[in-house]
mmCIF file of C-alpha atoms in Angstrom:
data_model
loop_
_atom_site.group_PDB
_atom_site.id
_atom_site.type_symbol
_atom_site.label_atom_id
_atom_site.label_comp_id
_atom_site.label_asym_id
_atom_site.label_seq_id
_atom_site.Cartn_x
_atom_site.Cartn_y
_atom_site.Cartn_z
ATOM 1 C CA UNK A 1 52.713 77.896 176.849
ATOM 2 C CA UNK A 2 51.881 78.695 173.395
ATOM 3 C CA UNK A 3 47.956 78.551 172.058
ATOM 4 C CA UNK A 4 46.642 75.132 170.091
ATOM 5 C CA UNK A 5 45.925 76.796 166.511
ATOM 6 C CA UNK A 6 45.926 75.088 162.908
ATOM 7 C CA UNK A 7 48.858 77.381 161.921
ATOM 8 C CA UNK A 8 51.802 79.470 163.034
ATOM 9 C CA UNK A 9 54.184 82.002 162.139
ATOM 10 C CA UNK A 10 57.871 81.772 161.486
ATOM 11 C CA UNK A 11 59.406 85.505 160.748
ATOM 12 C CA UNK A 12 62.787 85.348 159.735
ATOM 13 C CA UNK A 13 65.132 87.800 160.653
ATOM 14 C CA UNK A 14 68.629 86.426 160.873
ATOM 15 C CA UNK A 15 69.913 88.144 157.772
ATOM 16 C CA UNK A 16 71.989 90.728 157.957
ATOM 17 C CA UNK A 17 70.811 93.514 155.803
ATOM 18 C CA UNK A 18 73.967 94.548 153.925
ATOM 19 C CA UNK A 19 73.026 95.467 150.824
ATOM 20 C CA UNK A 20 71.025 97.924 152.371
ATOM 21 C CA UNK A 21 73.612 99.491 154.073
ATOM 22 C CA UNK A 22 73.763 101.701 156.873
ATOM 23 C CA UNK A 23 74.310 101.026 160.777
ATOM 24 C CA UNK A 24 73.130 97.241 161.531
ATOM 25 C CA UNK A 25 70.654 94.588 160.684
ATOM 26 C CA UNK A 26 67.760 96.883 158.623
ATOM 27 C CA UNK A 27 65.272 94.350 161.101
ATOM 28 C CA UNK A 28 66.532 96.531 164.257
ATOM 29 C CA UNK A 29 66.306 99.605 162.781
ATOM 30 C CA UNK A 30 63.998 102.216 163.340
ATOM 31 C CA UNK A 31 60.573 103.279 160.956
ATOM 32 C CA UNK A 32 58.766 106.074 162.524
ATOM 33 C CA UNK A 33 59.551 105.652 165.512
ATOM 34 C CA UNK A 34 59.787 101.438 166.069
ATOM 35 C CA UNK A 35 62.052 98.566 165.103
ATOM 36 C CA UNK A 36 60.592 97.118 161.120
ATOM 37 C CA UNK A 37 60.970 93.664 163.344
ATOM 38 C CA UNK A 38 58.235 95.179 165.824
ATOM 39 C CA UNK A 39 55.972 96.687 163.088
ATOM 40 C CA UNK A 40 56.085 93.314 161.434
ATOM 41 C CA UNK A 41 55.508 91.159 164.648
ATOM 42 C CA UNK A 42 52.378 93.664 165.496
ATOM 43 C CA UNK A 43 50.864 93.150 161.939
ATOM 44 C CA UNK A 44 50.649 89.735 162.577
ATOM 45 C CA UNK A 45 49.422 90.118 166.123
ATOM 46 C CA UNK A 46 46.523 92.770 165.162
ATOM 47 C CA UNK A 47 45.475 90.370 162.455
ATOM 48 C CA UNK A 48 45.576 87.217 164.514
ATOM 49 C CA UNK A 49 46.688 87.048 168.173
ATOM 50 C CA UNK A 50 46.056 83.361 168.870
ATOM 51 C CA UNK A 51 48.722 81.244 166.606
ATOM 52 C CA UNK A 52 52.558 80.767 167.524
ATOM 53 C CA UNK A 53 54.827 82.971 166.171
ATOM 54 C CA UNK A 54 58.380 81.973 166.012
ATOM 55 C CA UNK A 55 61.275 84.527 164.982
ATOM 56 C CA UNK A 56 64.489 83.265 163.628
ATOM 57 C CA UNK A 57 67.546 85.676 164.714
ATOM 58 C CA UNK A 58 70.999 85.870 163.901
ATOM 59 C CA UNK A 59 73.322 84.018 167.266
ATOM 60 C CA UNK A 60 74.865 87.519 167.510
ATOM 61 C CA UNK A 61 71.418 89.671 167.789
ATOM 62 C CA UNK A 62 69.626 88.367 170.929
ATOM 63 C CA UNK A 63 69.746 91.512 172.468
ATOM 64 C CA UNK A 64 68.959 93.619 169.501
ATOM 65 C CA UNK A 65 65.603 91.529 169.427
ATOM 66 C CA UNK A 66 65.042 92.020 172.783
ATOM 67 C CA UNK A 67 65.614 95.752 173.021
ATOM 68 C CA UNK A 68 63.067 95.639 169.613
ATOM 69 C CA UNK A 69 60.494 94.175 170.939
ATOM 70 C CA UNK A 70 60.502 95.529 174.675
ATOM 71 C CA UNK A 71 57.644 93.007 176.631
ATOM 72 C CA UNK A 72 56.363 91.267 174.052
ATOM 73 C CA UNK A 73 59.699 88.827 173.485
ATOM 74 C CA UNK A 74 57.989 86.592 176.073
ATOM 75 C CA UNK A 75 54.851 85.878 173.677
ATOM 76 C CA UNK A 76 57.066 84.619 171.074
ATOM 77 C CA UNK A 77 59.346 81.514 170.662
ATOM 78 C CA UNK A 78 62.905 82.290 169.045
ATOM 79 C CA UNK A 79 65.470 80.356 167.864
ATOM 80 C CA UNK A 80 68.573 80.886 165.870
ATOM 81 C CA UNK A 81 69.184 81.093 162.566
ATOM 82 C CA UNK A 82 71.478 79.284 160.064
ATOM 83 C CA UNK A 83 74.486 80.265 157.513
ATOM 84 C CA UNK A 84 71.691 80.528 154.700
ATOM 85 C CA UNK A 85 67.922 81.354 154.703
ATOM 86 C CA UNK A 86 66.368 77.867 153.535
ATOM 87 C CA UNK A 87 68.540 77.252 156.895
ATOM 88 C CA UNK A 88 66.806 79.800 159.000
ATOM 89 C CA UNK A 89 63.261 78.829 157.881
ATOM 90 C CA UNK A 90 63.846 74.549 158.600
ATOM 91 C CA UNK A 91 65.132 75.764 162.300
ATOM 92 C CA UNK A 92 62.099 77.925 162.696
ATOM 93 C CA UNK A 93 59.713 75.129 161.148
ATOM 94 C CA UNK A 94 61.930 72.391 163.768
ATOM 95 C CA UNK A 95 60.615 74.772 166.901
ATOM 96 C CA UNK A 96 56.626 74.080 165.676
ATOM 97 C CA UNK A 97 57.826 70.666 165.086
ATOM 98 C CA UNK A 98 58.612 70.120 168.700
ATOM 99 C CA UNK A 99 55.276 71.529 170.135
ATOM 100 C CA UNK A 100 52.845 69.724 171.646
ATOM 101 C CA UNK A 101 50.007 70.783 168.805
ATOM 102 C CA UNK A 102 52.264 71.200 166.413
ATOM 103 C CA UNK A 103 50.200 73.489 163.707
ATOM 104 C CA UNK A 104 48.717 72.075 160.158
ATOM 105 C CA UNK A 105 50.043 75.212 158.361
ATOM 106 C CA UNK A 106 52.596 77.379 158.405
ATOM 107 C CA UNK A 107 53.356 81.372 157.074
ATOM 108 C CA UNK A 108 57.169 82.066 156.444
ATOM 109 C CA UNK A 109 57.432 85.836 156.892
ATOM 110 C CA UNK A 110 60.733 88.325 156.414
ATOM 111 C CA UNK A 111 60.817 90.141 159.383
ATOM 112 C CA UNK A 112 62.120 93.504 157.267
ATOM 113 C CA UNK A 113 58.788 93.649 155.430
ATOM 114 C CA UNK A 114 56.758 95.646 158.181
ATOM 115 C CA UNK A 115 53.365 95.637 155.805
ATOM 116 C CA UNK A 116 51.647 92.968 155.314
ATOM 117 C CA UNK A 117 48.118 93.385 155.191
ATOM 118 C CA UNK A 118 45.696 91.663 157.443
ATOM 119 C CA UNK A 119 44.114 91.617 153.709
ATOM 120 C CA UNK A 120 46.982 89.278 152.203
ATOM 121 C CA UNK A 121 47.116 87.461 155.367
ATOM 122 C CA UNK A 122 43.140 85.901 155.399
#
C-alpha cells in the first residue's frame, strides 16, 4: 500500500539509450558500482521517502529493473512504457490516477539522470 502524500514521482526509464551506445539501456548500466536507475531512485528516496514513486520501463526490461534495484522493487509501483515518451509519462501519471489518494502534484523524472539534488528537488 503506497503512503497518502500531496505528490509523487514518475521516473521514466523506458527509453532505450541508443545514442549513447554501448551494451543496453544506459538506465541498467553501471556508475561506480550501481545501476544510474538505482542512484536515481535513491536520490529521490534520501530526499523524501514518503511519496509514491512510479517507474515507467520498457515491456522487454522487467528483469533488468529488477536485478537494478535488488529489494527495493517492492516499494515502488511500475508500469510499462509506450512507443514515445509523452506516452511513457501519461501511463505513469494513469498509475497515480488509479490510487486511492491520488497525489495533487506530480515530478516527471528521467531515470538516466542519477543527480538530482535534494536542493532542486525542495
Amino acid at each position: 500500500m503506497q503512503p497518502i502524500s500531496d505528490f509523487a514521482i514518475v521516473i521514466v526509464a523506458a527509453g532505450r539509450g541508443e545514442r549513447a551506445g554501448g551494451d543496453g539501456p544506459k538506465q541498467y548500466r553501471s556508475l561506480a558500482g550501481m545501476p544510474v536507475i538505482a542512484r536515481t531512485l535513491n536520490a529521490f528516496r534520501s530526499w523524501r521517502q514518503d511519496c509514491p514513486v512510479v517507474i515507467v520501463r520498457h515491456a522487454d526490461d522487467e528483469r533488468l529493473l529488477a536485478d537494478a534495484l535488488g529489494g527495493d522493487i517492492g516499494h515502488v509501483m511500475t508500469v510499462e512504457g509506450g512507443a514515445t515518451r509523452q506516452e511513457s509519462v501519461r501511463r505513469g501519471l494513469q498509475a497515480l490516477a488509479g490510487m486511492a489518494h491520488p497525489p495533487r502534484s506530480v515530478m516527471i523524472h528521467d531515470a538516466a539522470r542519477p543527480f538530482v539534488s535534494a536542493r532542486l528537488l525542495d
